[in-house]
mmCIF file of C-alpha atoms and ligand atoms in Angstrom:
data_model
loop_
_atom_site.group_PDB
_atom_site.id
_atom_site.type_symbol
_atom_site.label_atom_id
_atom_site.label_comp_id
_atom_site.label_asym_id
_atom_site.label_seq_id
_atom_site.Cartn_x
_atom_site.Cartn_y
_atom_site.Cartn_z
ATOM 1 C CA MET Z 19 -40.760 1.378 6.092
ATOM 2 C CA THR Z 20 -40.255 4.784 4.822
ATOM 3 C CA LYS Z 21 -36.628 5.040 4.058
ATOM 4 C CA ILE Z 22 -34.028 7.825 5.238
ATOM 5 C CA GLU Z 23 -33.467 8.112 1.293
ATOM 6 C CA GLU Z 24 -37.179 9.416 0.546
ATOM 7 C CA VAL Z 25 -36.743 12.078 3.601
ATOM 8 C CA GLU Z 26 -34.002 13.179 1.842
ATOM 9 C CA GLN Z 27 -35.623 13.551 -1.315
ATOM 10 C CA ALA Z 28 -38.557 14.992 0.431
ATOM 11 C CA LYS Z 29 -36.388 18.248 1.184
ATOM 12 C CA SER Z 30 -35.084 18.663 -1.728
ATOM 13 C CA CYS Z 31 -38.537 18.291 -3.335
ATOM 14 C CA ILE Z 32 -40.240 20.703 -1.173
ATOM 15 C CA GLN Z 33 -37.882 23.166 -0.334
ATOM 16 C CA HIS Z 34 -39.209 25.768 -2.576
ATOM 17 C CA ILE Z 35 -42.475 25.398 -0.773
ATOM 18 C CA ILE Z 36 -41.763 25.214 2.573
ATOM 19 C CA HIS Z 37 -40.020 27.235 4.775
ATOM 20 C CA LYS Z 38 -36.607 26.325 7.120
ATOM 21 C CA THR Z 39 -38.148 26.942 10.259
ATOM 22 C CA PRO Z 40 -36.535 29.137 13.242
ATOM 23 C CA ILE Z 41 -35.431 27.172 16.278
ATOM 24 C CA ILE Z 42 -36.624 29.370 19.151
ATOM 25 C CA HIS Z 43 -35.225 29.953 22.327
ATOM 26 C CA SER Z 44 -35.782 31.454 26.169
ATOM 27 C CA ARG Z 45 -33.323 32.249 28.293
ATOM 28 C CA SER Z 46 -35.891 33.572 31.391
ATOM 29 C CA LEU Z 47 -38.109 30.334 29.935
ATOM 30 C CA GLN Z 48 -35.637 27.508 30.392
ATOM 31 C CA GLU Z 49 -34.698 29.259 33.807
ATOM 32 C CA LYS Z 50 -38.492 28.919 35.037
ATOM 33 C CA TRP Z 51 -38.772 25.547 33.487
ATOM 34 C CA GLY Z 52 -34.727 23.941 34.735
ATOM 35 C CA ARG Z 53 -34.536 22.634 31.623
ATOM 36 C CA ARG Z 54 -32.028 23.359 28.311
ATOM 37 C CA VAL Z 55 -34.964 23.857 25.979
ATOM 38 C CA PHE Z 56 -34.977 24.784 22.486
ATOM 39 C CA PHE Z 57 -38.597 24.748 20.684
ATOM 40 C CA LYS Z 58 -37.988 23.400 16.467
ATOM 41 C CA ALA Z 59 -40.757 26.633 15.770
ATOM 42 C CA GLU Z 60 -42.934 24.838 13.424
ATOM 43 C CA HIS Z 61 -45.950 27.212 14.184
ATOM 44 C CA LEU Z 62 -43.907 29.518 12.042
ATOM 45 C CA GLN Z 63 -44.110 27.275 8.997
ATOM 46 C CA LYS Z 64 -46.814 27.854 6.206
ATOM 47 C CA THR Z 65 -50.192 27.800 6.387
ATOM 48 C CA GLY Z 66 -48.920 27.435 9.995
ATOM 49 C CA SER Z 67 -48.337 24.154 10.928
ATOM 50 C CA PHE Z 68 -45.421 21.019 9.630
ATOM 51 C CA LYS Z 69 -48.324 19.241 7.961
ATOM 52 C CA ILE Z 70 -47.316 21.021 4.616
ATOM 53 C CA ARG Z 71 -44.212 19.214 4.817
ATOM 54 C CA GLY Z 72 -46.000 16.393 4.045
ATOM 55 C CA ALA Z 73 -48.386 17.145 1.932
ATOM 56 C CA ALA Z 74 -46.095 18.936 -0.611
ATOM 57 C CA ASN Z 75 -43.752 16.045 -1.186
ATOM 58 C CA ALA Z 76 -47.423 13.702 -1.207
ATOM 59 C CA VAL Z 77 -48.829 16.399 -3.613
ATOM 60 C CA THR Z 78 -45.655 17.381 -5.635
ATOM 61 C CA ASN Z 79 -45.469 13.387 -6.252
ATOM 62 C CA ALA Z 80 -49.636 13.150 -7.600
ATOM 63 C CA VAL Z 81 -48.602 15.683 -9.671
ATOM 64 C CA SER Z 82 -45.450 13.861 -11.463
ATOM 65 C CA ALA Z 83 -47.769 10.615 -11.597
ATOM 66 C CA GLY Z 84 -50.073 13.272 -13.748
ATOM 67 C CA ALA Z 85 -53.165 14.192 -11.520
ATOM 68 C CA THR Z 86 -54.959 17.357 -12.043
ATOM 69 C CA LEU Z 87 -56.673 17.014 -8.824
ATOM 70 C CA VAL Z 88 -56.230 16.388 -5.165
ATOM 71 C CA THR Z 89 -58.896 15.349 -2.345
ATOM 72 C CA ALA Z 90 -58.460 15.361 1.409
ATOM 73 C CA ALA Z 91 -60.337 14.324 4.507
ATOM 74 C CA SER Z 92 -59.262 17.145 7.348
ATOM 75 C CA SER Z 93 -60.820 20.952 7.872
ATOM 76 C CA GLY Z 94 -57.515 21.204 9.997
ATOM 77 C CA ASN Z 95 -54.128 21.467 9.302
ATOM 78 C CA HIS Z 96 -54.158 18.766 6.579
ATOM 79 C CA GLY Z 97 -56.683 20.527 4.902
ATOM 80 C CA GLN Z 98 -55.273 23.800 4.486
ATOM 81 C CA ALA Z 99 -51.193 22.246 3.946
ATOM 82 C CA VAL Z 100 -52.982 20.717 0.923
ATOM 83 C CA ALA Z 101 -55.115 23.284 -0.680
ATOM 84 C CA TYR Z 102 -52.222 25.675 -0.312
ATOM 85 C CA VAL Z 103 -49.807 23.256 -1.768
ATOM 86 C CA ALA Z 104 -52.016 22.299 -4.435
ATOM 87 C CA SER Z 105 -52.880 25.993 -5.751
ATOM 88 C CA GLU Z 106 -49.256 26.381 -5.293
ATOM 89 C CA LEU Z 107 -48.796 23.420 -7.855
ATOM 90 C CA GLY Z 108 -51.312 24.899 -10.500
ATOM 91 C CA ILE Z 109 -53.669 22.362 -9.522
ATOM 92 C CA ALA Z 110 -57.070 22.006 -7.889
ATOM 93 C CA SER Z 111 -58.263 20.259 -5.336
ATOM 94 C CA VAL Z 112 -61.565 19.271 -2.964
ATOM 95 C CA ILE Z 113 -61.175 19.266 0.992
ATOM 96 C CA VAL Z 114 -63.839 17.176 2.391
ATOM 97 C CA VAL Z 115 -65.079 18.506 6.120
ATOM 98 C CA PRO Z 116 -67.489 17.693 8.919
ATOM 99 C CA THR Z 117 -71.004 19.227 8.654
ATOM 100 C CA ASP Z 118 -69.779 21.107 11.735
ATOM 101 C CA ALA Z 119 -66.393 22.582 10.775
ATOM 102 C CA SER Z 120 -66.355 26.378 12.325
ATOM 103 C CA ALA Z 121 -67.196 29.223 10.018
ATOM 104 C CA ALA Z 122 -62.766 29.823 10.024
ATOM 105 C CA LYS Z 123 -61.220 26.730 9.083
ATOM 106 C CA VAL Z 124 -63.647 26.672 5.800
ATOM 107 C CA ALA Z 125 -62.545 30.134 5.176
ATOM 108 C CA ALA Z 126 -58.807 28.980 5.605
ATOM 109 C CA ILE Z 127 -59.066 26.296 2.777
ATOM 110 C CA LYS Z 128 -60.627 28.788 0.483
ATOM 111 C CA ALA Z 129 -58.525 31.766 0.769
ATOM 112 C CA TYR Z 130 -56.081 29.177 0.129
ATOM 113 C CA GLY Z 131 -57.757 27.630 -3.141
ATOM 114 C CA GLY Z 132 -59.080 24.731 -2.037
ATOM 115 C CA GLN Z 133 -62.879 23.827 -3.269
ATOM 116 C CA VAL Z 134 -64.654 22.633 -0.112
ATOM 117 C CA GLU Z 135 -67.077 20.211 0.738
ATOM 118 C CA TYR Z 136 -69.147 18.912 3.219
ATOM 119 C CA CYS Z 137 -69.772 15.451 4.515
ATOM 120 C CA GLY Z 138 -71.328 13.982 7.903
ATOM 121 C CA THR Z 139 -69.658 14.426 11.253
ATOM 122 C CA THR Z 140 -67.132 11.670 11.466
ATOM 123 C CA SER Z 141 -63.826 10.765 9.805
ATOM 124 C CA ALA Z 142 -65.534 7.604 8.518
ATOM 125 C CA GLU Z 143 -67.573 9.284 6.641
ATOM 126 C CA ARG Z 144 -65.720 11.513 4.936
ATOM 127 C CA ILE Z 145 -62.635 9.883 4.224
ATOM 128 C CA PRO Z 146 -64.213 7.105 1.624
ATOM 129 C CA HIS Z 147 -66.512 10.517 0.392
ATOM 130 C CA ALA Z 148 -62.392 12.010 -0.563
ATOM 131 C CA LYS Z 149 -61.334 9.072 -1.603
ATOM 132 C CA SER Z 150 -64.240 8.411 -4.371
ATOM 133 C CA LEU Z 151 -64.099 12.060 -4.862
ATOM 134 C CA ALA Z 152 -60.844 10.966 -6.179
ATOM 135 C CA HIS Z 153 -61.206 7.897 -8.286
ATOM 136 C CA GLN Z 154 -63.672 9.511 -10.171
ATOM 137 C CA GLN Z 155 -62.452 12.841 -11.353
ATOM 138 C CA GLY Z 156 -58.627 10.941 -11.580
ATOM 139 C CA GLY Z 157 -57.029 12.505 -8.931
ATOM 140 C CA VAL Z 158 -55.246 11.305 -5.669
ATOM 141 C CA TYR Z 159 -56.551 11.340 -2.545
ATOM 142 C CA ILE Z 160 -54.201 12.472 -0.055
ATOM 143 C CA PRO Z 161 -53.848 10.793 3.892
ATOM 144 C CA PRO Z 162 -52.731 12.919 7.008
ATOM 145 C CA TYR Z 163 -50.140 10.359 8.053
ATOM 146 C CA ASP Z 164 -50.604 6.698 7.022
ATOM 147 C CA HIS Z 165 -48.412 7.085 3.479
ATOM 148 C CA ASP Z 166 -44.944 7.247 2.593
ATOM 149 C CA ASP Z 167 -44.721 10.444 1.135
ATOM 150 C CA ILE Z 168 -46.513 12.367 4.052
ATOM 151 C CA ILE Z 169 -44.149 10.437 6.947
ATOM 152 C CA ALA Z 170 -40.902 11.367 4.924
ATOM 153 C CA GLY Z 171 -41.889 15.189 3.886
ATOM 154 C CA GLN Z 172 -42.495 15.446 8.058
ATOM 155 C CA GLY Z 173 -39.452 13.587 8.769
ATOM 156 C CA THR Z 174 -37.602 16.651 6.839
ATOM 157 C CA ALA Z 175 -38.130 18.526 10.216
ATOM 158 C CA GLY Z 176 -36.037 15.745 11.830
ATOM 159 C CA LEU Z 177 -33.287 16.518 9.239
ATOM 160 C CA GLU Z 178 -33.137 20.124 10.000
ATOM 161 C CA ILE Z 179 -33.063 20.164 13.196
ATOM 162 C CA ILE Z 180 -30.213 17.704 13.602
ATOM 163 C CA GLU Z 181 -28.361 20.264 11.054
ATOM 164 C CA GLN Z 182 -29.434 23.717 12.616
ATOM 165 C CA MET Z 183 -28.693 21.943 16.273
ATOM 166 C CA PRO Z 184 -25.965 19.158 16.284
ATOM 167 C CA GLU Z 185 -25.299 19.210 20.298
ATOM 168 C CA THR Z 186 -29.167 17.836 20.035
ATOM 169 C CA ASP Z 187 -29.199 14.897 22.898
ATOM 170 C CA ILE Z 188 -33.082 14.856 22.914
ATOM 171 C CA ILE Z 189 -36.073 15.661 20.508
ATOM 172 C CA VAL Z 190 -39.909 15.548 22.060
ATOM 173 C CA VAL Z 191 -42.228 15.314 19.152
ATOM 174 C CA PRO Z 192 -46.718 15.479 20.069
ATOM 175 C CA VAL Z 193 -48.017 12.324 18.326
ATOM 176 C CA GLY Z 194 -51.246 12.243 16.604
ATOM 177 C CA GLY Z 195 -51.668 9.412 13.473
ATOM 178 C CA GLY Z 196 -47.731 9.285 14.076
ATOM 179 C CA GLY Z 197 -46.973 10.740 10.659
ATOM 180 C CA LEU Z 198 -44.485 13.033 11.737
ATOM 181 C CA ILE Z 199 -42.890 10.708 14.998
ATOM 182 C CA SER Z 200 -42.120 8.350 12.216
ATOM 183 C CA GLY Z 201 -40.778 11.138 9.936
ATOM 184 C CA ILE Z 202 -38.213 12.193 12.507
ATOM 185 C CA LEU Z 203 -37.306 8.919 13.986
ATOM 186 C CA THR Z 204 -36.736 7.698 10.166
ATOM 187 C CA ALA Z 205 -34.299 10.607 9.856
ATOM 188 C CA VAL Z 206 -32.517 11.319 13.221
ATOM 189 C CA LYS Z 207 -32.259 7.467 13.993
ATOM 190 C CA ALA Z 208 -30.356 7.202 10.541
ATOM 191 C CA LYS Z 209 -28.411 10.280 10.955
ATOM 192 C CA ARG Z 210 -27.610 10.579 14.418
ATOM 193 C CA PRO Z 211 -28.563 7.099 16.227
ATOM 194 C CA ASP Z 212 -27.020 9.138 19.576
ATOM 195 C CA VAL Z 213 -30.118 11.387 19.600
ATOM 196 C CA LEU Z 214 -33.273 10.325 21.732
ATOM 197 C CA VAL Z 215 -36.831 10.550 20.417
ATOM 198 C CA ILE Z 216 -39.274 10.875 22.804
ATOM 199 C CA GLY Z 217 -43.221 11.036 21.442
ATOM 200 C CA ALA Z 218 -45.557 13.136 23.946
ATOM 201 C CA GLU Z 219 -49.442 11.943 23.993
ATOM 202 C CA PRO Z 220 -52.726 14.267 26.120
ATOM 203 C CA ALA Z 221 -52.939 11.368 28.282
ATOM 204 C CA LEU Z 222 -57.224 12.454 26.972
ATOM 205 C CA ALA Z 223 -56.229 10.711 23.633
ATOM 206 C CA ASN Z 224 -53.390 7.627 24.643
ATOM 207 C CA ASP Z 225 -54.118 6.222 21.666
ATOM 208 C CA THR Z 226 -50.412 5.413 20.894
ATOM 209 C CA ALA Z 227 -49.737 4.702 24.370
ATOM 210 C CA VAL Z 228 -52.324 1.745 24.705
ATOM 211 C CA SER Z 229 -51.243 0.172 21.063
ATOM 212 C CA LEU Z 230 -47.329 0.476 22.878
ATOM 213 C CA LYS Z 231 -48.413 -1.834 25.925
ATOM 214 C CA ARG Z 232 -50.319 -3.981 24.004
ATOM 215 C CA GLY Z 233 -47.774 -4.968 21.559
ATOM 216 C CA GLU Z 234 -50.461 -3.992 18.828
ATOM 217 C CA ILE Z 235 -52.669 -1.712 16.644
ATOM 218 C CA THR Z 236 -55.439 -0.438 19.496
ATOM 219 C CA ALA Z 237 -58.157 2.216 19.096
ATOM 220 C CA ILE Z 238 -59.572 4.587 21.744
ATOM 221 C CA GLY Z 239 -62.741 5.217 21.769
ATOM 222 C CA PRO Z 240 -64.039 9.510 20.895
ATOM 223 C CA THR Z 241 -61.769 12.147 22.833
ATOM 224 C CA GLU Z 242 -62.140 15.929 23.711
ATOM 225 C CA THR Z 243 -59.146 17.216 24.154
ATOM 226 C CA ILE Z 244 -58.104 20.231 23.091
ATOM 227 C CA ALA Z 245 -55.524 19.014 21.480
ATOM 228 C CA ASP Z 246 -57.434 19.234 18.464
ATOM 229 C CA GLY Z 247 -54.851 17.945 16.033
ATOM 230 C CA LEU Z 248 -53.905 14.896 18.143
ATOM 231 C CA ARG Z 249 -57.485 13.349 18.538
ATOM 232 C CA THR Z 250 -57.109 10.702 16.020
ATOM 233 C CA SER Z 251 -58.644 7.743 17.855
ATOM 234 C CA GLN Z 252 -55.487 4.835 16.159
ATOM 235 C CA PRO Z 253 -52.206 4.957 15.287
ATOM 236 C CA GLY Z 254 -51.444 4.066 11.489
ATOM 237 C CA ASP Z 255 -50.705 0.381 9.719
ATOM 238 C CA LEU Z 256 -47.552 2.238 7.960
ATOM 239 C CA THR Z 257 -46.900 4.723 11.077
ATOM 240 C CA PHE Z 258 -47.159 2.467 14.361
ATOM 241 C CA PRO Z 259 -44.281 -0.124 13.218
ATOM 242 C CA VAL Z 260 -41.785 2.815 13.396
ATOM 243 C CA VAL Z 261 -42.525 4.303 16.714
ATOM 244 C CA SER Z 262 -42.713 0.712 18.263
ATOM 245 C CA GLY Z 263 -39.681 -0.179 16.888
ATOM 246 C CA LEU Z 264 -36.970 2.773 17.314
ATOM 247 C CA LEU Z 265 -38.989 5.342 19.702
ATOM 248 C CA ASP Z 266 -36.849 6.172 23.131
ATOM 249 C CA GLY Z 267 -40.171 6.590 25.295
ATOM 250 C CA LEU Z 268 -43.640 7.993 24.801
ATOM 251 C CA VAL Z 269 -45.143 10.473 28.199
ATOM 252 C CA LEU Z 270 -48.470 11.493 28.204
ATOM 253 C CA VAL Z 271 -49.716 15.228 29.185
ATOM 254 C CA GLU Z 272 -52.585 16.130 30.987
ATOM 255 C CA GLU Z 273 -54.579 19.225 29.868
ATOM 256 C CA HIS Z 274 -54.318 21.830 31.806
ATOM 257 C CA GLU Z 275 -50.224 21.434 31.412
ATOM 258 C CA ILE Z 276 -51.027 21.946 28.137
ATOM 259 C CA ILE Z 277 -52.421 25.511 28.442
ATOM 260 C CA GLU Z 278 -49.929 26.593 31.066
ATOM 261 C CA ALA Z 279 -47.264 25.313 28.412
ATOM 262 C CA MET Z 280 -49.161 27.733 26.169
ATOM 263 C CA HIS Z 281 -49.296 30.432 28.901
ATOM 264 C CA ASP Z 282 -45.375 30.423 29.084
ATOM 265 C CA ILE Z 283 -44.511 30.254 26.109
ATOM 266 C CA ALA Z 284 -46.884 33.582 25.004
ATOM 267 C CA VAL Z 285 -45.422 35.234 27.911
ATOM 268 C CA ARG Z 286 -41.940 34.200 27.583
ATOM 269 C CA THR Z 287 -41.174 33.966 23.846
ATOM 270 C CA LYS Z 288 -43.713 35.469 22.840
ATOM 271 C CA GLN Z 289 -45.436 33.513 20.383
ATOM 272 C CA VAL Z 290 -49.001 31.948 20.274
ATOM 273 C CA VAL Z 291 -49.311 28.132 19.286
ATOM 274 C CA GLU Z 292 -51.876 26.369 19.173
ATOM 275 C CA PRO Z 293 -52.951 23.368 22.336
ATOM 276 C CA SER Z 294 -51.668 20.731 19.784
ATOM 277 C CA GLY Z 295 -48.440 22.699 19.278
ATOM 278 C CA ALA Z 296 -48.129 22.747 22.587
ATOM 279 C CA VAL Z 297 -47.591 18.750 23.599
ATOM 280 C CA ALA Z 298 -43.887 18.249 23.159
ATOM 281 C CA ALA Z 299 -43.214 21.906 25.590
ATOM 282 C CA ALA Z 300 -45.510 21.057 28.465
ATOM 283 C CA ALA Z 301 -43.920 17.591 28.095
ATOM 284 C CA VAL Z 302 -40.215 19.682 29.034
ATOM 285 C CA MET Z 303 -42.404 21.594 31.017
ATOM 286 C CA ALA Z 304 -43.821 19.207 33.151
ATOM 287 C CA GLY Z 305 -40.428 17.141 33.914
ATOM 288 C CA LYS Z 306 -42.018 14.219 31.946
ATOM 289 C CA ALA Z 307 -39.307 14.493 29.013
ATOM 290 C CA GLY Z 308 -35.925 15.554 29.206
ATOM 291 C CA ALA Z 309 -33.434 16.257 32.383
ATOM 292 C CA PRO Z 310 -31.255 18.385 33.657
ATOM 293 C CA GLY Z 311 -28.436 19.489 31.948
ATOM 294 C CA ARG Z 312 -29.121 17.745 28.993
ATOM 295 C CA THR Z 313 -30.011 19.960 24.997
ATOM 296 C CA ILE Z 314 -33.945 19.622 24.499
ATOM 297 C CA VAL Z 315 -35.543 20.320 21.186
ATOM 298 C CA ALA Z 316 -39.605 20.284 21.526
ATOM 299 C CA VAL Z 317 -40.663 20.404 18.307
ATOM 300 C CA ILE Z 318 -44.217 23.365 18.397
ATOM 301 C CA SER Z 319 -45.871 21.682 15.364
ATOM 302 C CA GLY Z 320 -48.841 24.237 15.259
ATOM 303 C CA GLY Z 321 -49.857 27.900 15.464
ATOM 304 C CA ASN Z 322 -53.805 27.670 13.936
ATOM 305 C CA VAL Z 323 -55.615 28.925 17.332
ATOM 306 C CA GLY Z 324 -58.236 32.116 16.811
ATOM 307 C CA LEU Z 325 -57.271 34.470 19.775
ATOM 308 C CA ALA Z 326 -60.932 34.412 21.765
ATOM 309 C CA ARG Z 327 -59.962 30.509 21.699
ATOM 310 C CA PHE Z 328 -56.302 30.938 23.113
ATOM 311 C CA ALA Z 329 -57.940 33.746 25.233
ATOM 312 C CA GLU Z 330 -60.823 31.038 26.944
ATOM 313 C CA LEU Z 331 -58.025 28.386 27.146
ATOM 314 C CA MET Z 332 -55.698 31.561 29.649
ATOM 315 C CA SER Z 333 -58.608 32.025 31.609
ATOM 316 C CA THR Z 334 -58.960 28.305 32.735
ATOM 317 C CA MET Z 335 -55.663 28.352 34.175
ATOM 318 C CA GLU Z 336 -55.517 28.950 37.698
ATOM 319 C CA THR Z 337 -53.473 31.896 38.850
ATOM 320 C CA GLY Z 338 -51.816 32.147 41.876
HETATM 321 C C1 PLP V 84 -51.806 17.154 12.937
HETATM 322 C C2 PLP V 84 -51.013 17.362 13.926
HETATM 323 C C3 PLP V 84 -50.124 17.021 15.447
HETATM 324 C C4 PLP V 84 -50.117 15.296 14.623
HETATM 325 O O1 PLP V 84 -49.094 14.691 13.291
HETATM 326 P P1 PLP V 84 -49.165 13.268 13.426
HETATM 327 O O2 PLP V 84 -48.443 13.507 12.232
HETATM 328 O O3 PLP V 84 -50.492 13.279 13.254
HETATM 329 O O4 PLP V 84 -49.042 12.179 14.568
HETATM 330 C C5 PLP V 84 -49.393 18.055 15.635
HETATM 331 N N1 PLP V 84 -49.771 19.000 16.118
HETATM 332 C C6 PLP V 84 -50.589 20.032 14.936
HETATM 333 C C7 PLP V 84 -50.387 21.267 15.445
HETATM 334 C C8 PLP V 84 -51.590 18.912 13.827
HETATM 335 O O5 PLP V 84 -52.018 19.844 12.754
#
C-alpha cells in the first residue's frame, strides 16, 4: 500500500512541474446549494487536470531509473499529462489512442510533444500494445491509476487541501479507477484522520460502489456516462484495498445532476469544468455528500471539455 512518506516525496519531486492550484469559492453558489462548499481547482492545473501529478511523479522516477521513453494508453487526460511531462523532462513519449479518438484530443497530445499511435477501440487492445512498445524500446509503461507512483502523486492534491484549508471537515472526490481518491485518502488519513473523505461516482459507472458492496473487485459492463474520465470498468488491484479500508462513504450521482453542477459552476464562479470534473460538486449540490454547517471541499478534477460539447450538454438542461 502507498505510504504517506511516498506522497510527501512525490510532493517535492513534482513541485517544479505542477501548479499548486487555488481553492475557489462563491458566496452565491454556497447560498444556492445550501452548503459551505469550496472547490479544489484542478481544472486550472497544467494540462487541465490533476492527472499530471501522478504522471510527473511516475515519469520522473522512470527517468531516474534511466528510461528515455515512456508510453501510455489513453487519449484523455492521462495521455496528455504523460506527453507533457515527458517533454518537460526531455524524453520521448508514445501515447496509444483508440482508432476513434477525437481529433482534438490527438492534437492536444501532439501539441504536448507526444507521439501518437492508433490501436483498436478498447483498452484491452491498447494497454498490451503500449506495454510492448515500452518493452521493445527499453521504455517504461505509465498506467493511469494502479501504481504506487501514480497514487502518491495524486495524493499531493490531498496534502494541498489540508494545508490550504485547515478548517476542512469533508473532502469529496470523483472516483474512476481510484488513483485520485486513494492518494487523497493516504495523505488525509495520515495527517488529518478527523477529516471525512467521500467518493462520488456516476450512477452509470458504479463499479466501485458495486465492488464495495460485494467486498471484492467487480467489473461492470461498458458505460456511456458523460463523465468520460470515470468510465473505468473496475477499481484497481492497488486502489481498491485503500478505498475499501479508508473511505468514509461513496455516493452516486445522476447524469442530469452532473450537467446541472457544470451549469451552476459556470454561472456562479465563471469556470468551465468537464463532466468528470463536476461529479464531486454534483454530489454536494444534490445534498448527497456533506451536511449543512460543515466545511466541504469538492475536488474539481478537470476542465478539458470543448465549448461545443459544453454548449450541447447545457442545452439538454431542463430550464425553469
Ligand atoms: C482520471 C480522471 C478522474 C478519475 O481519476 P481516477 O484516479 O481514475 O479515479 C476524474 N476526473 C478527471 C477529470 C479525470 O481525468
